[in-house]
Each structure stands twice: as C-alpha cells, then as structure tokens.
Amino acid sequence: MTGFQSTKHTRWLRTTMLVVCCFLIVTTALSAQNVSEERTALLVANNTYRSFGNLDNPVPEARSLAAALRRIGFDVTVVENAGREAMLDALADFEQAIKSRGGGIAFFHYGGHAVQMDGKNYLIPSDAHIPDERRLVTRAVNSDEVMLALDASGSDTNIVILDACRNNPLPARSRSATRGLAPVTVRPRNSIIAYSAESDQEALDGVFTPVLTQAITREGVSFTAVLMEVRSEVFRRTNGQQVTGEYGQLFEPVYLAGLPGVASPAARPGFQVERTVGSIRVTVETAGTVYLDGERIGELGAGQSATLSDVETGSRRLEVRYDDGEGETSTVTVRSGTAATARFSYVERAEVRESIPTEFVQGGTFRMGSPSGGNDNERPVRSVTVSSFRMARTATTFAQYDEFARATSRDLPNDRGWGRGERPVINVTWYDAVAYANWLSEQDGLTPAYRISGTNVSWNQGANGWRLPTEAEWEFAARGGTQSRDYTYAGSDDVNAVAWYRENSNSRTQPVGGKRANEVGLYDMSGNVWEWMWDWFGDYPSSAQTDPSGPSSGSRRVLRGGSWGGTATDSRSADRYGGPPGFRNGNSGFRLVRPAVR
C-alpha cells in the first residue's frame, strides 16, 4: 500500500469538485469463459481543440486507464489529440489488430468533446473547425464507426467507453436545444450501455473514469459487479448528486481481471512479475487533497511537503484538489529506489477580471535549449524548473494595444497597411510592452508588475499584475509544458501546421489564432511575430536553475518565436535572439503572462 508521510500536521479541508459535462457509454459482449484470450485496447483522448474549449482530464485519465489495462493483460494503444483522419486511421488499425489476433477482447475508450444531432453521436476531433451542426457529419467522427469497426473485427468481447463533454460545444447560435448524447443504436449483441450520469444529468469532473480505472483491475469481480461498485462510489463521492445510468443486457458474467480463484493474464501461475517501487516527494503551496492515479492518498496544509512511499515504478499521475474547486495534475516517472519530485504551485487569490484570454501553464522541469543544430547561443542545454503561471492565448493584438494607446495619448503603431484588429501588434518597443502590461493591470484591478522611471524598469515579483514572460517560462510553454510531446515547433514537427513564416505568410502578419494551438492551448508561439521577453540577452549558464529571469544587466532584451518573415529554423521553440529595448520593427510584438490563478 502506498504510504503518506507528512512533514507537518495535516488538517481536514472541504474539497469540492469542478462541474463538467461528461457521459459514459459502455457497450460489451462478454464471455466468462474467455479469461485468457487476446486483449486489444485503443484509447483516444483529446485535450486540446482548435475551435472549442480545451479540457483538462481526457489525456491524463486515458494514460492512467492504459496503465491499469496493461496490468490485466491488454495490449494498449493510446492516441492523443487526434484529428479526424487520425481517429479513423486508428480505428482501422484497431480493427486489423483484433483480426490478426483472431478476435478476443476488444476495448475502446474515447475522452473529449462529443455532441448529438438527429439521434446520432459525434466525437469531435482535436483539429476540427465545426461552425454549425450541419458540418458534424463531414468533420466529426460518428460513434457508429466504432461499433462497425468492432463488428467487422471478429472480436469475441467488446467494451466501448465514450467519456465526453455533455454540454454542446458548438456556438450557441448554430446548435439545437438538445442536450447530452443519444442512445447508441448500432450495438454488438450481448451489450450493456452505461452512462457516467443519467440522461440529461451533468457529471462532475474527475469522478467516474478514475473510479472505473481503480475498480477495473480487481481480480475475481465480474464486470457487472464493477459497474455496480462504480455507481455506488460515484454516488458517494458526489453526495448523491450523480447517479450512473445503465441500459442493456448481458447473458453471462465477464471477469476482465480474472475469474474468482483464477489468476489474471497479467499474473498467470508460474509467471512472477517482480514488483519494483520508489517514492514521490510532494510539495504544495496551497492546502489540498492529494490523489495518486485517481486514489485519494491524504491531505496537505499550505506550504507542506510529504513523501509517498512504496509507489510502483513507471509513469504515475498525481493530482491535488483544492477547497476552492480548483486542481493541478502532474505526471512523474517513478524509478526503483529513488525519489521523484512533484511541486504544486497553485495559489488561492481573490477572483480577478482578466481582459485577455489565458491558458494555465502548470509548472514543471524541462531541458532548456537545443543540444545540436540551431545556434550556439542555445547551448549548453540544462535542467530548468519553472513555477505555474497563466499565459495569454495569443500575442497582443492591434485591437488590444490601440485601446491602451488612445487611453494614454500615445501614437498608434504603424501597421504597414496590412490591417489592425486581430493581427498581432507590431512596431512596438520593449518599453511599450511593459507600459502596456502595467496599464492593463490597472484596468483589471491588479498590482502592476513594473516600476517604470524613464528607461529604468524593475520587476516587483510579488505583484499579481500582467508582465512579460521570462525566457524560461516562454520556452517551457512553447514546448507544451508538462504536456509536451517534444515537438520541434510549438505544437508540431510540421512548421506549416503551427507557424506563419516566410514560406506561407504572404510576406505579412496574419490574424492571431489561425494555426493549430500547442499542447497547452497557446497559438502562434512559432512564427507570426517575434515576442519580447523580460530577460536581458546573454549566454546560458551550465547549471540547473529554478525560475531564472536572465542576466542582471545587458544591452539587448531577448526575443523569441520567429516571425512571418523568418525561416523555419527561427520558428523552433529553442531559437532565440536579442534586440535593443528601444528597437521597433514590423516583425516584433509581445504577449503577456500573470501569476498562476486558474
């Protein structure tokens, strides 16, 4: 059992859960006699969306579920943030894999946005642009495709789980009044359909799937009994607010983790899997409840640390839930005999008004710089840890900056005749950027981050106002933060998918948000305009750092991200150069960050 050793006295706190709209469908044709047959699973999880709100839970929950399925003998494929073609290709590969194994148990799980139209359910791809319901048929994936793939695969047992947002994410003016999802009409025989919440009832975030993940590995428990346990636990955790719904029938029980008295495929007689363990050191800024892989471990007070001992090695998901309904997650790799670390830096603050859309960037540790290629100033590569923060979803636009310029009687920046509005502001100096940040802080009732006297600017790091990112914060966010998939550019290895640069920009800036967002929902971190940083430009140190803010002085400030006139190399997340703070041109703009209020 995982131990929880607090370094201070813990205190009990009331924990509330974020309300999200999710539904679950489980369709199964199950056989108790086939405990040892082939087991194939496909998990599709979409966290980030081009045209809809991003979701926090699908990817981490899918990873935890995948680990649980592997422990009971499943061969699991996880597809994250997939477009429509990638989703359909994954289904085709899934069908073929089942066929090649001669059938067996097939398990499919989808997490992400989904809607219904005309009695059909549609799973929303990560890159889909669907302005109205009429485009669902051609731009989303009909859930019947999953059922048809399973029918064609020759599988003996089928489990289909659709864990999707119950609120219709389409623009209000273009959607019907129908809520929730329709019953599944194309079903394998011997089926049971279960919803995480009854029809037209909203489901609470982070409840059903973690409970199912924990219960599904219990040996000697039938799947029907698992669903009953899950229903009871969900009811308990939500104080009776959420009741799961089940519809359909089974002709005989099924045991995914082994028949009573019979070992599961993951631990057959004569095959001993060695159990290796390590530990995790957890530190929180704000009091909250700690969960490991969906299981409640214990509570920590503000500023406390604890060690989770006897944790099985591998990738483990940690979560801290706070009493104001917020939460943070972190995925850590546990190695035998060593202690992994997880730091949660969310700080409760009074509710504030944000004039510009932001994305929460959870703090973490990454390798900053590039080991080869690029420029020498990207080396040496070293370990850098940054605290959590919020970052503007896009670069500051002309529409946003012009409001400031008029209010402060400044000259409007030259747009070169390309247009203003939603294009990124250009022809602004570093001094213009920090002045705008202070003005916006005042508009939002925040404490300005900068003390400005002419060209002398100092940073009050205790302020809660808007500011320029540090170079480390910017690169961490561009790489996708804790959700990074190690792309060359911000969100892809294909520069054309995420960046406006000299080969596709038509020799000018483009409206913000026109390319794919990266893993944390940020747009145009590669290309369009170079972005001013707080840091003075200088050589990288060789040692590890925590929350670095650059040299104490210099003649040039750092610029990051590349631009409409730059090369693909300029658009890499590791690329950097510097310019005098009074410098302005048609390639440079900025975006803002502020402290980590979720």
C-alpha positions as MATLAB code, in Angstrom:
seq = 'MTGFQSTKHTRWLRTTMLVVCCFLIVTTALSAQNVSEERTALLVANNTYRSFGNLDNPVPEARSLAAALRRIGFDVTVVENAGREAMLDALADFEQAIKSRGGGIAFFHYGGHAVQMDGKNYLIPSDAHIPDERRLVTRAVNSDEVMLALDASGSDTNIVILDACRNNPLPARSRSATRGLAPVTVRPRNSIIAYSAESDQEALDGVFTPVLTQAITREGVSFTAVLMEVRSEVFRRTNGQQVTGEYGQLFEPVYLAGLPGVASPAARPGFQVERTVGSIRVTVETAGTVYLDGERIGELGAGQSATLSDVETGSRRLEVRYDDGEGETSTVTVRSGTAATARFSYVERAEVRESIPTEFVQGGTFRMGSPSGGNDNERPVRSVTVSSFRMARTATTFAQYDEFARATSRDLPNDRGWGRGERPVINVTWYDAVAYANWLSEQDGLTPAYRISGTNVSWNQGANGWRLPTEAEWEFAARGGTQSRDYTYAGSDDVNAVAWYRENSNSRTQPVGGKRANEVGLYDMSGNVWEWMWDWFGDYPSSAQTDPSGPSSGSRRVLRGGSWGGTATDSRSADRYGGPPGFRNGNSGFRLVRPAVR';
ca = [
       0.000    0.000    0.000;
       1.283    3.484   -0.798;
       2.387    5.303    2.348;
       1.777    9.008    3.010;
       4.215   10.608    5.439;
       3.531   14.285    6.157;
       6.305   16.532    7.419;
       3.767   18.664    9.332;
       0.389   18.099   10.939;
      -2.275   17.791    8.266;
      -5.662   19.401    8.549;
      -9.001   18.383    7.133;
     -10.394   20.523    4.349;
     -13.628   20.501    2.446;
     -12.958   19.564   -1.175;
     -15.319   20.446   -3.976;
     -15.108   19.118   -7.496;
     -15.267   21.067  -10.752;
     -18.517   20.537  -12.625;
     -18.041   19.316  -16.171;
     -20.400   17.690  -18.558;
     -19.432   14.120  -19.276;
     -21.150   10.957  -20.310;
     -20.001    7.374  -20.493;
     -21.277    4.587  -22.700;
     -20.074    1.060  -22.101;
     -21.071   -1.461  -24.725;
     -19.995   -5.034  -24.094;
     -20.466   -8.522  -25.458;
     -18.713  -10.550  -22.820;
     -17.815  -14.188  -22.086;
     -16.703  -15.516  -18.709;
     -15.009  -18.481  -20.317;
     -12.500  -16.363  -22.254;
     -10.344  -15.013  -19.431;
      -7.072  -15.880  -21.161;
      -7.923  -14.778  -24.707;
      -6.181  -11.989  -26.609;
      -6.853   -8.488  -25.296;
      -6.583   -5.393  -27.501;
      -7.339   -1.806  -26.455;
      -7.466    1.565  -28.225;
      -7.741    4.772  -26.186;
      -8.372    8.103  -27.962;
      -8.045   11.211  -25.777;
      -8.485   14.794  -26.983;
      -7.428   17.550  -24.573;
      -6.677   20.457  -26.909;
      -9.072   21.816  -29.508;
      -8.643   24.187  -32.399;
     -12.132   25.705  -32.186;
     -13.580   24.597  -28.822;
     -12.643   24.922  -25.178;
      -9.713   22.810  -24.045;
     -10.299   20.041  -21.496;
      -8.116   19.139  -18.511;
      -8.773   15.436  -17.953;
      -9.039   13.233  -21.102;
      -5.308   12.689  -21.721;
      -4.142   12.094  -18.131;
      -7.178    9.895  -17.436;
      -6.513    7.859  -20.581;
      -2.893    7.352  -19.560;
      -3.947    6.105  -16.123;
      -6.550    3.802  -17.662;
      -3.968    2.470  -20.133;
      -1.652    1.567  -17.259;
      -4.476   -0.269  -15.493;
      -5.419   -2.192  -18.644;
      -1.827   -3.235  -19.251;
      -1.678   -4.650  -15.731;
      -4.513   -7.058  -16.608;
      -3.040   -8.208  -19.890;
      -4.220   -5.729  -22.539;
      -2.107   -4.596  -25.482;
      -2.934   -0.863  -25.365;
      -2.566    1.892  -27.976;
      -3.123    5.495  -26.838;
      -3.805    8.211  -29.437;
      -3.742   11.773  -28.057;
      -5.169   14.994  -29.533;
      -6.086   13.333  -32.815;
      -7.616   14.882  -35.929;
     -10.465   13.222  -37.814;
      -8.256   11.260  -40.205;
      -6.010   10.135  -37.363;
      -9.027    8.928  -35.396;
     -10.399    6.972  -38.355;
      -6.953    5.536  -39.137;
      -6.575    4.462  -35.514;
      -9.949    2.683  -35.692;
      -8.874    0.894  -38.878;
      -5.601   -0.204  -37.247;
      -7.540   -1.318  -34.170;
      -9.865   -3.448  -36.298;
      -6.924   -5.027  -38.128;
      -5.028   -5.748  -34.893;
      -8.016   -7.613  -33.485;
      -8.366   -9.612  -36.693;
      -4.675  -10.535  -36.686;
      -5.017  -11.879  -33.138;
      -8.028  -13.992  -34.035;
     -10.546  -11.969  -32.042;
     -10.520  -11.895  -28.263;
     -11.480   -8.963  -26.049;
     -11.634   -5.506  -27.683;
     -11.647   -2.374  -25.512;
     -12.201    1.148  -26.916;
     -12.164    4.381  -24.893;
     -12.745    7.950  -26.082;
     -12.308   11.076  -23.958;
     -13.061   14.555  -25.285;
     -15.877   16.672  -26.710;
     -18.891   14.989  -28.331;
     -22.393   16.076  -29.373;
     -25.571   14.534  -30.739;
     -27.551   15.503  -33.820;
     -30.609   13.739  -35.245;
     -30.183   10.821  -32.863;
     -26.521   10.246  -33.759;
     -23.479   10.905  -31.563;
     -20.382   12.593  -32.967;
     -16.889   12.560  -31.446;
     -15.112   15.883  -32.017;
     -11.533   15.685  -33.410;
      -8.885   17.904  -31.869;
      -8.320   19.961  -35.036;
     -11.970   20.202  -36.130;
     -13.459   23.511  -37.195;
     -17.218   22.979  -36.936;
     -19.118   26.281  -37.085;
     -22.549   24.614  -37.049;
     -24.220   21.217  -36.652;
     -24.505   20.669  -40.416;
     -20.723   20.135  -40.580;
     -20.710   17.388  -37.955;
     -21.253   14.610  -40.499;
     -18.158   15.505  -42.534;
     -15.852   16.944  -39.856;
     -16.523   14.779  -36.786;
     -16.482   11.009  -36.226;
     -19.843    9.246  -35.907;
     -19.705    6.910  -32.899;
     -21.298    4.248  -35.109;
     -17.874    3.972  -36.790;
     -16.559    2.447  -33.564;
     -19.367   -0.123  -33.399;
     -18.994   -1.030  -37.067;
     -15.232   -1.477  -36.697;
     -15.781   -3.851  -33.807;
     -18.427   -5.798  -35.710;
     -16.012   -6.222  -38.610;
     -13.045   -7.142  -36.406;
     -14.285  -10.577  -35.390;
     -13.809   -9.774  -31.712;
     -15.430  -12.092  -29.202;
     -15.913   -9.473  -26.493;
     -16.383   -5.738  -26.947;
     -16.166   -2.897  -24.437;
     -16.723    0.646  -25.695;
     -16.367    3.635  -23.384;
     -17.210    7.152  -24.547;
     -16.324    9.718  -21.894;
     -17.289   13.052  -23.417;
     -18.440   16.558  -22.576;
     -22.220   16.627  -22.173;
     -22.508   20.366  -22.946;
     -22.767   21.020  -26.676;
     -19.528   22.899  -27.523;
     -20.828   24.329  -30.818;
     -21.614   28.063  -30.990;
     -24.967   28.738  -29.319;
     -26.447   30.390  -32.388;
     -25.769   27.311  -34.535;
     -26.855   24.416  -32.325;
     -30.128   22.821  -31.374;
     -31.504   22.846  -27.858;
     -30.829   19.104  -27.400;
     -28.505   18.303  -24.509;
     -26.498   15.203  -23.804;
     -25.974   12.336  -26.209;
     -28.394    9.990  -27.880;
     -28.690    6.267  -27.059;
     -26.415    4.044  -29.124;
     -28.411    2.500  -31.963;
     -25.686    0.362  -33.567;
     -24.642   -2.152  -30.921;
     -22.888   -5.506  -30.784;
     -25.193   -8.163  -29.290;
     -24.915   -9.065  -25.582;
     -24.456   -5.381  -24.781;
     -24.723   -3.143  -21.776;
     -24.769    0.654  -22.099;
     -23.740    2.728  -19.103;
     -23.610    6.495  -18.635;
     -21.471    8.175  -16.003;
     -24.579   10.213  -15.212;
     -28.208    9.541  -16.054;
     -29.653   11.077  -19.190;
     -29.779   14.905  -19.013;
     -27.817   14.887  -15.759;
     -24.454   16.631  -15.591;
     -21.450   14.607  -14.414;
     -18.788   16.003  -12.106;
     -15.228   16.236  -13.360;
     -12.661   13.646  -12.405;
     -15.075   11.225  -10.741;
     -16.307    8.389  -12.971;
     -13.266    7.428  -15.037;
     -10.771    7.421  -12.127;
     -13.195    5.271  -10.122;
     -13.597    2.893  -13.072;
      -9.806    2.780  -13.577;
      -9.303    1.757   -9.973;
     -12.091   -0.852   -9.970;
     -11.382   -2.499  -13.320;
      -8.238   -4.310  -12.099;
      -9.900   -6.110   -9.188;
      -9.444   -9.846   -9.575;
     -12.425  -12.170   -9.243;
     -15.003   -9.389   -9.713;
     -17.370   -9.528  -12.695;
     -17.692   -6.511  -14.940;
     -21.334   -6.127  -13.896;
     -20.235   -6.001  -10.254;
     -17.529   -3.491  -11.196;
     -20.167   -1.179  -12.668;
     -22.285   -1.571   -9.549;
     -19.327   -0.647   -7.335;
     -18.530    2.307   -9.572;
     -22.135    3.508   -9.411;
     -22.119    3.310   -5.606;
     -18.766    5.095   -5.268;
     -19.727    7.877   -7.708;
     -22.958    8.417   -5.756;
     -20.971    8.615   -2.505;
     -18.264   10.967   -3.806;
     -20.792   13.389   -5.263;
     -23.051   13.397   -2.176;
     -25.878   11.935   -4.187;
     -25.669   14.498   -6.995;
     -24.648   11.967   -9.647;
     -26.186    8.582  -10.432;
     -24.858    6.461  -13.274;
     -27.283    5.024  -15.800;
     -27.104    1.537  -17.324;
     -29.152    0.120  -20.155;
     -28.983   -3.235  -21.968;
     -28.281   -6.816  -21.035;
     -25.579   -9.421  -20.533;
     -26.194  -13.145  -20.932;
     -23.312  -14.236  -18.699;
     -20.751  -12.613  -16.417;
     -17.309  -11.472  -17.570;
     -14.149  -11.134  -15.492;
     -11.583   -8.759  -17.002;
      -9.048   -9.222  -14.195;
      -9.523  -12.960  -13.740;
     -12.188  -15.423  -12.586;
     -12.643  -15.984   -8.845;
      -9.705  -18.117   -7.765;
      -8.023  -17.865  -11.198;
      -5.069  -15.549  -11.868;
      -5.497  -12.799  -14.448;
      -3.484  -12.936  -17.705;
      -1.019  -10.421  -16.267;
      -0.026  -12.852  -13.478;
      -0.545  -16.443  -14.708;
       0.661  -19.325  -12.468;
       4.369  -19.896  -12.948;
       4.985  -16.307  -14.091;
       6.031  -13.960  -11.293;
       6.256  -10.260  -12.193;
       8.812   -8.574   -9.947;
       7.373   -5.545   -8.170;
       9.730   -2.569   -8.023;
       8.959    0.563   -6.070;
      10.204    4.081   -5.464;
       8.810    7.202   -3.816;
       7.453   10.643   -4.685;
       8.139   13.849   -2.772;
       5.082   16.150   -2.997;
       5.096   19.858   -2.106;
       2.083   22.212   -2.249;
       1.731   25.973   -1.961;
      -1.987   25.769   -1.117;
      -3.713   23.265    1.170;
      -5.390   20.425   -0.705;
      -6.065   16.707   -1.045;
      -3.501   14.515   -2.831;
      -4.561   11.755   -5.251;
      -2.315    9.147   -6.889;
      -3.692    7.551  -10.084;
      -7.188    8.626   -9.022;
      -6.938    7.212   -5.480;
      -7.166    9.565   -2.503;
      -3.926    9.438   -0.503;
      -4.154   12.217    2.095;
      -4.284   15.939    2.793;
      -1.569   18.593    2.985;
      -1.683   22.042    4.519;
      -0.402   25.187    2.833;
       3.356   25.024    2.299;
       3.628   21.422    3.450;
       5.527   18.515    1.904;
       5.015   14.778    2.099;
       6.640   11.615    0.812;
       4.568    8.941   -0.912;
       6.479    5.735   -0.259;
       6.220    2.237   -1.762;
       4.972    3.588   -5.125;
       5.213    1.175   -8.048;
       7.706    2.253  -10.701;
       6.609    3.746  -14.007;
       4.578    6.762  -15.075;
       2.233    7.862  -12.277;
      -0.390   10.602  -12.232;
      -0.576   12.903   -9.211;
      -3.410   15.328   -8.553;
      -4.038   17.923   -5.859;
      -7.622   19.112   -5.386;
      -8.144   22.412   -3.585;
     -11.037   23.585   -1.429;
     -11.975   26.330   -3.907;
     -12.771   23.687   -6.542;
      -9.512   24.063   -8.455;
      -6.909   21.376   -9.032;
      -3.499   20.607  -10.526;
      -2.120   17.422  -12.049;
       1.409   16.209  -12.651;
       2.755   13.080  -14.326;
       6.010   11.825  -12.810;
       8.264    8.874  -13.594;
       8.992    6.736  -10.549;
      12.247    4.751  -10.605;
      13.310    1.950   -8.304;
      14.992    3.097   -5.111;
      14.836    6.816   -5.945;
      12.535    9.711   -5.043;
      10.707   11.603   -7.783;
       9.530   15.143   -7.023;
       6.249   16.901   -7.743;
       5.688   20.538   -6.877;
       2.222   22.102   -6.992;
       2.311   25.889   -7.045;
      -1.332   26.937   -7.326;
      -2.033   29.895   -5.045;
      -5.525   30.951   -3.989;
      -6.219   34.554   -4.806;
      -9.241   36.777   -4.885;
     -11.211   36.430   -8.085;
      -9.879   38.821  -10.694;
     -11.058   40.076  -14.024;
      -8.868   39.112  -16.976;
      -9.169   41.353  -20.015;
      -7.487   38.840  -22.315;
      -7.969   35.056  -22.668;
      -5.244   32.992  -20.994;
      -4.216   29.371  -20.568;
      -2.950   27.864  -17.316;
       0.618   26.573  -17.667;
       1.352   24.118  -14.874;
       4.865   24.415  -13.536;
       7.454   21.732  -14.105;
      11.014   20.882  -15.085;
      12.376   20.641  -18.637;
      15.591   20.612  -20.648;
      16.052   24.174  -21.931;
      17.971   24.774  -25.143;
      18.988   22.633  -28.117;
      21.811   20.060  -27.971;
      22.595   20.284  -31.687;
      21.733   22.360  -34.733;
      20.395   25.884  -34.452;
      22.672   28.465  -32.891;
      25.465   28.191  -30.346;
      23.544   30.552  -28.043;
      21.008   27.729  -27.473;
      23.625   25.798  -25.513;
      24.536   24.421  -23.057;
      21.294   22.537  -22.506;
      20.441   22.404  -18.803;
      17.614   21.476  -16.462;
      15.255   24.367  -15.672;
      12.273   24.375  -13.297;
       9.527   26.984  -13.626;
       6.540   27.685  -11.380;
       2.976   27.689  -12.675;
       1.654   30.786  -14.449;
      -1.031   31.948  -16.855;
      -0.099   32.984  -20.393;
      -2.073   34.959  -22.958;
      -3.546   32.592  -25.517;
      -2.256   34.771  -28.363;
       0.163   37.624  -28.911;
      -1.222   41.071  -28.057;
      -3.337   42.337  -30.954;
      -3.690   45.767  -32.507;
      -7.241   45.932  -31.130;
      -5.938   45.418  -27.583;
      -2.912   47.704  -27.873;
      -4.731   50.506  -29.696;
      -7.132   50.851  -26.741;
      -4.122   51.454  -24.494;
      -2.504   53.887  -26.934;
      -5.658   56.015  -27.197;
      -6.193   55.969  -23.416;
      -2.620   57.165  -22.785;
      -2.369   59.559  -25.761;
       0.339   57.543  -27.476;
       0.861   57.333  -31.202;
      -0.759   54.282  -32.787;
       1.860   51.802  -34.063;
       2.308   51.595  -37.833;
       0.522   48.528  -39.253;
       2.313   48.777  -42.658;
      -1.067   48.825  -44.342;
      -1.702   45.148  -43.522;
      -4.637   45.835  -41.215;
      -5.143   46.127  -37.463;
      -7.886   44.400  -35.443;
      -6.895   40.801  -34.664;
      -3.451   40.956  -36.238;
      -0.591   40.951  -33.716;
       0.617   44.429  -32.857;
       3.965   45.305  -34.446;
       6.369   48.250  -34.339;
       6.370   48.322  -30.528;
       9.448   48.572  -28.315;
      10.180   46.587  -25.173;
       9.373   49.751  -23.206;
       5.973   49.959  -24.946;
       5.277   46.359  -23.916;
       5.991   46.841  -20.195;
       3.990   50.092  -20.177;
       1.025   48.266  -21.733;
       1.357   45.475  -19.135;
       1.131   47.977  -16.257;
      -1.826   49.801  -17.835;
      -3.719   46.518  -18.353;
      -3.025   45.519  -14.740;
      -4.616   48.752  -13.573;
      -7.650   48.169  -15.797;
      -8.095   44.722  -14.227;
      -7.617   45.912  -10.652;
      -4.250   44.166  -10.290;
      -0.978   45.335   -8.802;
       1.323   46.451  -11.653;
       4.391   44.252  -12.023;
       6.797   47.015  -13.046;
       8.219   50.163  -11.531;
       8.989   52.420  -14.500;
      11.080   55.580  -14.416;
      12.037   56.571  -17.948;
      14.149   53.724  -19.267;
      14.759   52.306  -15.785;
      12.411   49.365  -15.267;
      12.377   46.994  -12.273;
      10.138   43.979  -11.692;
       8.130   43.586   -8.494;
       7.973   39.793   -8.422;
       5.373   39.794   -5.642;
       2.826   41.672   -7.793;
      -0.138   39.867   -9.329;
      -0.317   42.011  -12.458;
       0.415   41.392  -16.125;
       4.029   41.192  -17.279;
       6.316   39.868  -19.996;
       7.291   36.201  -19.673;
      10.786   35.193  -18.721;
      12.694   33.382  -21.435;
      12.455   30.127  -19.446;
       8.674   30.475  -18.979;
       8.237   31.164  -22.680;
      10.252   28.146  -23.873;
       8.588   25.843  -21.319;
       5.138   26.968  -22.512;
       6.114   26.794  -26.198;
       7.289   23.196  -25.728;
       3.901   22.261  -24.252;
       4.722   22.473  -20.542;
       4.012   19.279  -18.605;
       2.010   18.014  -21.608;
       4.960   18.363  -24.002;
       5.279   15.862  -26.827;
       8.793   17.111  -27.600;
       7.953   18.790  -30.898;
      10.492   20.929  -32.754;
       7.982   23.767  -33.147;
       5.298   24.918  -30.721;
       2.693   22.189  -31.182;
       4.011   20.148  -34.108;
       7.012   18.862  -36.017;
       5.320   20.326  -39.126;
       6.121   24.046  -39.179;
       3.259   24.771  -41.591;
       0.711   23.410  -39.125;
       1.570   25.895  -36.375;
       3.519   28.848  -37.787;
       3.230   31.764  -40.179;
       6.730   32.200  -41.634;
       8.318   33.321  -44.902;
       7.096   30.314  -46.901;
       3.365   30.722  -46.135;
       2.715   34.195  -44.675;
       2.296   36.193  -47.898;
       5.053   38.492  -46.553;
       2.972   39.961  -43.728;
       1.468   39.213  -40.327;
      -1.712   37.130  -40.141;
      -4.630   37.341  -37.658;
      -3.793   35.548  -34.418;
      -5.070   32.031  -33.787;
      -5.143   30.969  -37.403;
      -2.857   27.960  -36.934;
      -3.058   24.935  -34.635;
      -2.608   25.525  -30.896;
       0.138   23.735  -28.999;
      -0.323   21.188  -26.194;
      -1.425   23.782  -23.617;
      -3.707   25.744  -25.967;
      -1.367   28.581  -26.979;
      -1.393   29.957  -30.531;
       1.382   31.418  -32.684;
       4.216   30.626  -30.285;
       6.026   29.724  -33.504;
       6.038   32.388  -36.210;
       3.850   35.451  -36.964;
       5.832   37.879  -34.719;
       8.913   37.709  -32.553;
       7.899   38.226  -28.914;
       9.694   40.372  -26.334;
      10.884   38.639  -23.118;
      11.750   40.173  -19.747;
      15.329   38.829  -19.829;
      18.462   40.592  -20.939;
      20.128   38.545  -23.688;
      23.165   36.565  -22.545;
      24.890   33.186  -22.546;
      23.198   30.264  -20.852;
      24.700   29.039  -17.585;
      25.648   25.361  -17.352;
      23.975   24.551  -14.028;
      20.335   23.733  -13.266;
      18.094   26.684  -12.399;
      14.701   27.379  -10.836;
      12.612   30.296  -12.144;
      15.549   32.073  -13.834;
      14.988   35.632  -15.043;
      18.181   36.152  -17.052;
      21.290   38.305  -16.518;
      21.045   41.315  -14.215;
      22.035   43.724  -16.990;
      22.756   43.922  -20.688;
      22.255   45.884  -23.887;
      19.674   43.666  -25.610;
      16.417   42.055  -24.479;
      15.524   38.533  -25.620;
      13.062   37.946  -28.485;
      11.517   34.515  -29.109;
       9.357   32.599  -31.578;
      10.313   33.680  -35.092;
       8.105   35.743  -37.391;
       6.216   35.987  -40.666;
       9.478   36.971  -42.395;
      11.700   34.386  -40.718;
      12.794   30.881  -41.582;
      11.531   27.580  -40.206;
      14.706   27.451  -38.092;
      13.741   30.769  -36.483;
      10.363   29.265  -35.524;
      11.818   26.448  -33.385;
      10.939   26.556  -29.685;
      14.645   26.684  -28.793;
      15.591   29.581  -31.107;
      16.497   32.939  -29.543;
      17.964   36.303  -30.377;
      18.124   39.768  -28.833;
      17.350   43.366  -29.704;
      17.837   46.755  -28.012;
      14.803   47.532  -25.805;
      14.134   50.721  -27.782;
      14.089   48.786  -31.076;
      10.874   48.508  -33.113;
      10.070   46.913  -36.477;
       7.364   45.103  -38.404;
       8.455   41.650  -37.179;
       8.185   42.089  -33.407;
       5.376   42.158  -30.865;
       4.729   40.557  -27.471;
       2.371   38.513  -25.303;
       1.756   38.723  -21.560;
       1.680   36.396  -18.565;
       0.477   36.729  -14.975;
       0.650   34.634  -11.783;
      -0.990   31.215  -11.579;
      -4.640   31.871  -10.797;
      -6.604   29.098  -12.505;
];
